[in-house]
Amino acid sequence: MVHGHRGCRGVRPENTLAAFREALDAGVDVLELDMNVTRDGVVVVSHDRMIDPIICLGPGGKPADKVPIRSLTFQEVQAYDCGSLKNPRFPRQVPVPGERIPRLADVFQLAKDSKAPAARAVEFNIETKIVPGEPDLSPSPAEFAKLVAAVVKEYGFESRVIVQSFDRRTLSEVRKFDKRIRLSMLISDNLPDLVAVAKAQKVSIISPDALWLTKADVDALHGIGVLVAPWTVNDEAGWAALIGAGVDAIITDYPQDLIAYLKKRGLR
């Protein structure tokens, strides 16, 4: 399975409708994205919990300040242009001036309306951006889960959504709403006992930093019926290593390149 990381941030501004549209056209299996919540309770798509001045312009096209998204209403968030600035980390990225921070609902609607063949069955791997030590930057885990579940239910996408998080509390809260929503535990740059983590958190997917994943981990997780979806890998050597380890999915900034690579190897 190919997960388009933040849509396809290697070639379009991350977490924008332009990036998700490009990923759908490329034929991704899964749109990966990040969620925050505005002051008025709207679930929006942004990796950072603050407005990022590296990739967003402020109101009126002026340089943006680092403002907590949680402190802004959705209407205020819409004043930021997050498509005009090219992310310096991605030389192939093409700016799309005027792109705004979308709602989760906007991404779902885009997929629903898209004529791209991939859109008919595309899944959504959506991350709650929440840190226990910074409670002012997000709603409570219970409130976050409730808001997300409401949008998923509105679109009837329960069976097409994976909720992922580094924060196990939100995963526990999402579980209360609908068992069809799959849960994925994100693991950062460390090497815990992944089987123990999967069992403790009752998740169906483990999503580790690819640099900290071993084939033994993959085999052990498969042994208990848990899928493995490492992040974020952008080169053929990395893809080959993960395929060799037997992973179930790869999260990448260049989904179109990964799809071409899989076809070249006869794996798609």
Short mmCIF file of C-alpha atoms in Angstrom, two decimals:
data_model
loop_
_atom_site.label_atom_id
_atom_site.label_comp_id
_atom_site.label_asym_id
_atom_site.label_seq_id
_atom_site.Cartn_x
_atom_site.Cartn_y
_atom_site.Cartn_z
CA MET A 1 0.00 0.00 0.00
CA VAL A 2 1.28 3.45 -0.96
CA HIS A 3 0.51 6.24 1.51
CA GLY A 4 0.93 9.75 0.12
CA HIS A 5 2.56 11.65 3.00
CA ARG A 6 0.77 14.95 3.57
CA GLY A 7 -0.68 14.29 0.11
CA CYS A 8 2.54 14.37 -1.89
CA ARG A 9 4.64 17.10 -0.34
CA GLY A 10 7.61 16.25 -2.53
CA VAL A 11 5.86 17.90 -5.48
CA ARG A 12 2.99 20.01 -4.08
CA PRO A 13 2.53 22.13 -0.91
CA GLU A 14 1.90 19.75 1.96
CA ASN A 15 -1.53 19.03 3.38
CA THR A 16 -3.27 21.16 0.76
CA LEU A 17 -6.09 20.13 -1.53
CA ALA A 18 -3.65 20.51 -4.42
CA ALA A 19 -1.38 17.89 -2.84
CA PHE A 20 -4.24 15.48 -2.20
CA ARG A 21 -5.57 15.96 -5.72
CA GLU A 22 -2.14 15.23 -7.18
CA ALA A 23 -1.81 12.12 -5.01
CA LEU A 24 -5.18 10.82 -6.16
CA ASP A 25 -4.21 11.40 -9.77
CA ALA A 26 -0.99 9.46 -9.14
CA GLY A 27 -3.01 6.49 -7.88
CA VAL A 28 -2.26 6.36 -4.15
CA ASP A 29 -3.93 3.77 -1.97
CA VAL A 30 -4.01 6.01 1.11
CA LEU A 31 -3.96 9.77 1.73
CA GLU A 32 -1.89 10.47 4.85
CA LEU A 33 -2.56 13.74 6.64
CA ASP A 34 -2.42 15.56 9.98
CA MET A 35 -5.17 17.16 12.02
CA ASN A 36 -5.48 20.11 14.35
CA VAL A 37 -8.56 21.81 15.78
CA THR A 38 -9.43 25.52 15.59
CA ARG A 39 -10.81 27.60 18.43
CA ASP A 40 -14.33 27.10 17.11
CA GLY A 41 -13.98 23.32 16.91
CA VAL A 42 -13.23 22.76 13.23
CA VAL A 43 -10.92 19.86 12.37
CA VAL A 44 -8.32 21.25 9.95
CA VAL A 45 -5.43 19.65 8.09
CA SER A 46 -2.02 20.85 9.24
CA HIS A 47 1.09 19.03 10.43
CA ASP A 48 2.17 21.73 12.87
CA ARG A 49 0.04 22.94 15.72
CA MET A 50 1.33 26.43 14.94
CA ILE A 51 1.09 28.30 11.67
CA ASP A 52 4.41 27.53 9.96
CA PRO A 53 5.98 30.70 8.48
CA ILE A 54 8.31 28.60 6.33
CA ILE A 55 5.40 27.33 4.23
CA CYS A 56 2.59 29.82 4.91
CA LEU A 57 2.10 33.51 4.26
CA GLY A 58 0.06 35.58 6.70
CA PRO A 59 -3.05 37.66 6.06
CA GLY A 60 -2.58 40.03 3.17
CA GLY A 61 0.37 38.05 1.87
CA LYS A 62 2.66 39.29 4.63
CA PRO A 63 5.19 37.06 6.42
CA ALA A 64 3.36 34.85 8.90
CA ASP A 65 3.96 34.63 12.62
CA LYS A 66 3.98 31.32 14.52
CA VAL A 67 0.43 31.43 15.84
CA PRO A 68 -1.27 28.44 17.49
CA ILE A 69 -4.00 27.08 15.23
CA ARG A 70 -5.99 26.35 18.38
CA SER A 71 -6.11 30.12 19.07
CA LEU A 72 -7.68 30.93 15.69
CA THR A 73 -11.17 30.45 14.31
CA PHE A 74 -11.51 28.56 11.05
CA GLN A 75 -12.29 31.83 9.28
CA GLU A 76 -9.06 33.31 10.65
CA VAL A 77 -7.09 30.23 9.56
CA GLN A 78 -8.40 30.78 6.03
CA ALA A 79 -6.52 34.08 5.84
CA TYR A 80 -3.21 32.18 5.54
CA ASP A 81 -1.84 31.25 2.11
CA CYS A 82 -0.03 27.92 2.46
CA GLY A 83 0.60 27.30 -1.22
CA SER A 84 2.74 30.19 -2.45
CA LEU A 85 5.96 29.43 -0.58
CA LYS A 86 8.11 26.58 -1.86
CA ASN A 87 9.36 24.32 0.91
CA PRO A 88 13.17 24.56 0.61
CA ARG A 89 13.52 20.89 1.63
CA PHE A 90 11.81 19.71 -1.56
CA PRO A 91 13.39 21.04 -4.77
CA ARG A 92 10.73 19.38 -6.97
CA GLN A 93 7.86 21.01 -5.12
CA VAL A 94 5.71 23.26 -7.29
CA PRO A 95 3.95 26.10 -5.42
CA VAL A 96 0.19 26.47 -5.81
CA PRO A 97 -0.53 30.08 -4.78
CA GLY A 98 -3.67 30.65 -2.78
CA GLU A 99 -3.97 27.16 -1.29
CA ARG A 100 -5.48 27.35 2.19
CA ILE A 101 -5.41 25.06 5.19
CA PRO A 102 -8.36 22.77 4.44
CA ARG A 103 -10.84 21.13 6.74
CA LEU A 104 -10.78 17.36 7.12
CA ALA A 105 -14.25 17.52 5.56
CA ASP A 106 -12.79 19.25 2.49
CA VAL A 107 -10.35 16.38 1.94
CA PHE A 108 -13.15 13.82 2.25
CA GLN A 109 -15.28 15.83 -0.18
CA LEU A 110 -12.40 16.11 -2.63
CA ALA A 111 -12.07 12.32 -2.69
CA LYS A 112 -15.82 11.89 -2.99
CA ASP A 113 -16.00 14.25 -5.99
CA SER A 114 -12.77 13.18 -7.70
CA LYS A 115 -12.90 11.40 -11.05
CA ALA A 116 -9.48 9.81 -10.45
CA PRO A 117 -9.78 6.00 -10.43
CA ALA A 118 -7.91 5.82 -7.11
CA ALA A 119 -10.51 7.99 -5.40
CA ARG A 120 -13.20 5.31 -5.47
CA ALA A 121 -11.43 3.21 -2.86
CA VAL A 122 -8.79 5.53 -1.41
CA GLU A 123 -8.30 5.30 2.34
CA PHE A 124 -7.34 8.03 4.77
CA ASN A 125 -4.58 7.77 7.37
CA ILE A 126 -5.27 10.73 9.62
CA GLU A 127 -3.12 11.80 12.56
CA THR A 128 -4.19 13.63 15.70
CA LYS A 129 -1.56 16.25 16.52
CA ILE A 130 -1.61 16.38 20.28
CA VAL A 131 1.11 16.48 22.94
CA PRO A 132 0.27 15.85 26.63
CA GLY A 133 2.71 18.49 27.90
CA GLU A 134 1.19 21.24 25.75
CA PRO A 135 -2.54 21.00 26.44
CA ASP A 136 -3.29 24.55 25.30
CA LEU A 137 -2.41 23.68 21.70
CA SER A 138 -5.11 21.04 21.21
CA PRO A 139 -8.47 19.96 22.62
CA SER A 140 -8.58 17.14 25.14
CA PRO A 141 -8.11 13.63 23.74
CA ALA A 142 -11.81 12.91 24.22
CA GLU A 143 -12.90 16.10 22.47
CA PHE A 144 -10.40 15.64 19.65
CA ALA A 145 -11.63 12.09 19.04
CA LYS A 146 -15.26 13.16 19.16
CA LEU A 147 -14.75 15.91 16.59
CA VAL A 148 -12.83 13.63 14.23
CA ALA A 149 -15.31 10.78 14.56
CA ALA A 150 -18.17 13.14 13.75
CA VAL A 151 -16.58 14.14 10.43
CA VAL A 152 -15.82 10.51 9.56
CA LYS A 153 -19.42 9.55 10.33
CA GLU A 154 -20.79 12.44 8.29
CA TYR A 155 -19.09 11.06 5.19
CA GLY A 156 -19.68 7.40 6.00
CA PHE A 157 -15.96 6.70 5.78
CA GLU A 158 -15.64 4.60 8.94
CA SER A 159 -14.30 1.60 6.99
CA ARG A 160 -11.91 3.78 4.95
CA VAL A 161 -10.26 5.67 7.79
CA ILE A 162 -7.22 4.90 9.91
CA VAL A 163 -6.62 7.17 12.89
CA GLN A 164 -2.94 7.32 13.79
CA SER A 165 -1.21 9.07 16.65
CA PHE A 166 1.86 9.18 18.84
CA ASP A 167 -0.65 9.88 21.62
CA ARG A 168 -2.27 6.66 22.79
CA ARG A 169 -5.04 8.57 24.61
CA THR A 170 -6.71 9.74 21.41
CA LEU A 171 -6.58 6.23 19.97
CA SER A 172 -8.35 4.90 23.06
CA GLU A 173 -11.00 7.59 22.70
CA VAL A 174 -11.56 6.96 18.97
CA ARG A 175 -12.09 3.26 19.75
CA LYS A 176 -15.23 4.20 21.70
CA PHE A 177 -16.98 5.63 18.63
CA ASP A 178 -16.81 2.99 15.91
CA LYS A 179 -14.91 -0.28 15.75
CA ARG A 180 -14.65 0.00 11.97
CA ILE A 181 -12.17 2.88 12.30
CA ARG A 182 -8.74 1.26 12.38
CA LEU A 183 -6.10 2.49 14.80
CA SER A 184 -2.40 2.92 14.15
CA MET A 185 0.25 3.59 16.80
CA LEU A 186 3.00 5.89 15.60
CA ILE A 187 6.45 5.14 16.97
CA SER A 188 9.27 7.67 16.81
CA ASP A 189 13.05 7.21 16.82
CA ASN A 190 13.31 4.41 19.34
CA LEU A 191 12.99 0.63 19.42
CA PRO A 192 10.40 -0.59 21.91
CA ASP A 193 8.93 -4.07 21.88
CA LEU A 194 6.50 -3.38 19.05
CA VAL A 195 4.44 -6.52 19.71
CA ALA A 196 3.97 -5.43 23.32
CA VAL A 197 2.96 -1.94 22.16
CA ALA A 198 0.44 -3.31 19.66
CA LYS A 199 -1.12 -5.60 22.26
CA ALA A 200 -1.21 -2.94 24.96
CA GLN A 201 -2.80 -0.32 22.71
CA LYS A 202 -5.06 -2.81 20.87
CA VAL A 203 -4.14 -1.39 17.47
CA SER A 204 -4.24 -3.12 14.10
CA ILE A 205 -1.33 -1.14 12.64
CA ILE A 206 2.09 -0.11 13.94
CA SER A 207 3.68 2.81 12.11
CA PRO A 208 7.34 3.19 13.11
CA ASP A 209 10.17 5.42 11.97
CA ALA A 210 11.61 3.31 9.12
CA LEU A 211 15.16 3.76 10.39
CA TRP A 212 14.24 1.93 13.59
CA LEU A 213 12.43 -1.04 12.05
CA THR A 214 13.83 -4.56 11.72
CA LYS A 215 12.59 -7.56 9.76
CA ALA A 216 12.26 -9.42 13.05
CA ASP A 217 9.83 -6.73 14.21
CA VAL A 218 7.77 -7.06 11.04
CA ASP A 219 7.65 -10.85 11.32
CA ALA A 220 6.66 -10.67 14.99
CA LEU A 221 3.88 -8.15 14.32
CA HIS A 222 2.55 -10.22 11.44
CA GLY A 223 2.53 -13.15 13.82
CA ILE A 224 -0.18 -11.44 15.88
CA GLY A 225 -2.07 -10.08 12.86
CA VAL A 226 -0.79 -6.50 13.04
CA LEU A 227 0.15 -4.58 9.89
CA VAL A 228 3.30 -2.46 9.55
CA ALA A 229 3.36 0.96 7.83
CA PRO A 230 6.73 2.72 8.32
CA TRP A 231 7.40 6.39 7.63
CA THR A 232 8.75 8.43 5.74
CA VAL A 233 10.86 6.89 2.96
CA ASN A 234 11.69 8.68 -0.29
CA ASP A 235 14.35 6.68 -2.15
CA GLU A 236 14.63 3.37 -3.94
CA ALA A 237 17.20 1.93 -1.55
CA GLY A 238 14.87 2.57 1.37
CA TRP A 239 11.88 1.16 -0.45
CA ALA A 240 13.82 -1.98 -1.40
CA ALA A 241 14.87 -2.53 2.21
CA LEU A 242 11.32 -2.19 3.49
CA ILE A 243 9.92 -4.47 0.79
CA GLY A 244 12.58 -7.00 1.77
CA ALA A 245 11.48 -6.72 5.39
CA GLY A 246 7.91 -7.53 4.33
CA VAL A 247 6.12 -4.33 5.37
CA ASP A 248 2.48 -3.83 4.39
CA ALA A 249 2.67 -0.16 3.44
CA ILE A 250 5.17 2.63 2.90
CA ILE A 251 4.54 6.28 3.71
CA THR A 252 6.35 8.57 1.26
CA ASP A 253 6.53 12.19 0.11
CA TYR A 254 6.81 10.95 -3.48
CA PRO A 255 3.92 8.49 -3.97
CA GLN A 256 4.07 8.77 -7.75
CA ASP A 257 7.73 7.67 -7.68
CA LEU A 258 7.02 4.77 -5.32
CA ILE A 259 4.15 3.59 -7.51
CA ALA A 260 6.44 3.65 -10.56
CA TYR A 261 9.09 1.74 -8.62
CA LEU A 262 6.62 -0.93 -7.52
CA LYS A 263 5.43 -1.33 -11.12
CA LYS A 264 9.01 -1.65 -12.32
CA ARG A 265 9.52 -4.49 -9.85
CA GLY A 266 6.29 -6.18 -10.81
CA LEU A 267 4.74 -5.51 -7.41
CA ARG A 268 1.82 -3.43 -8.62
#
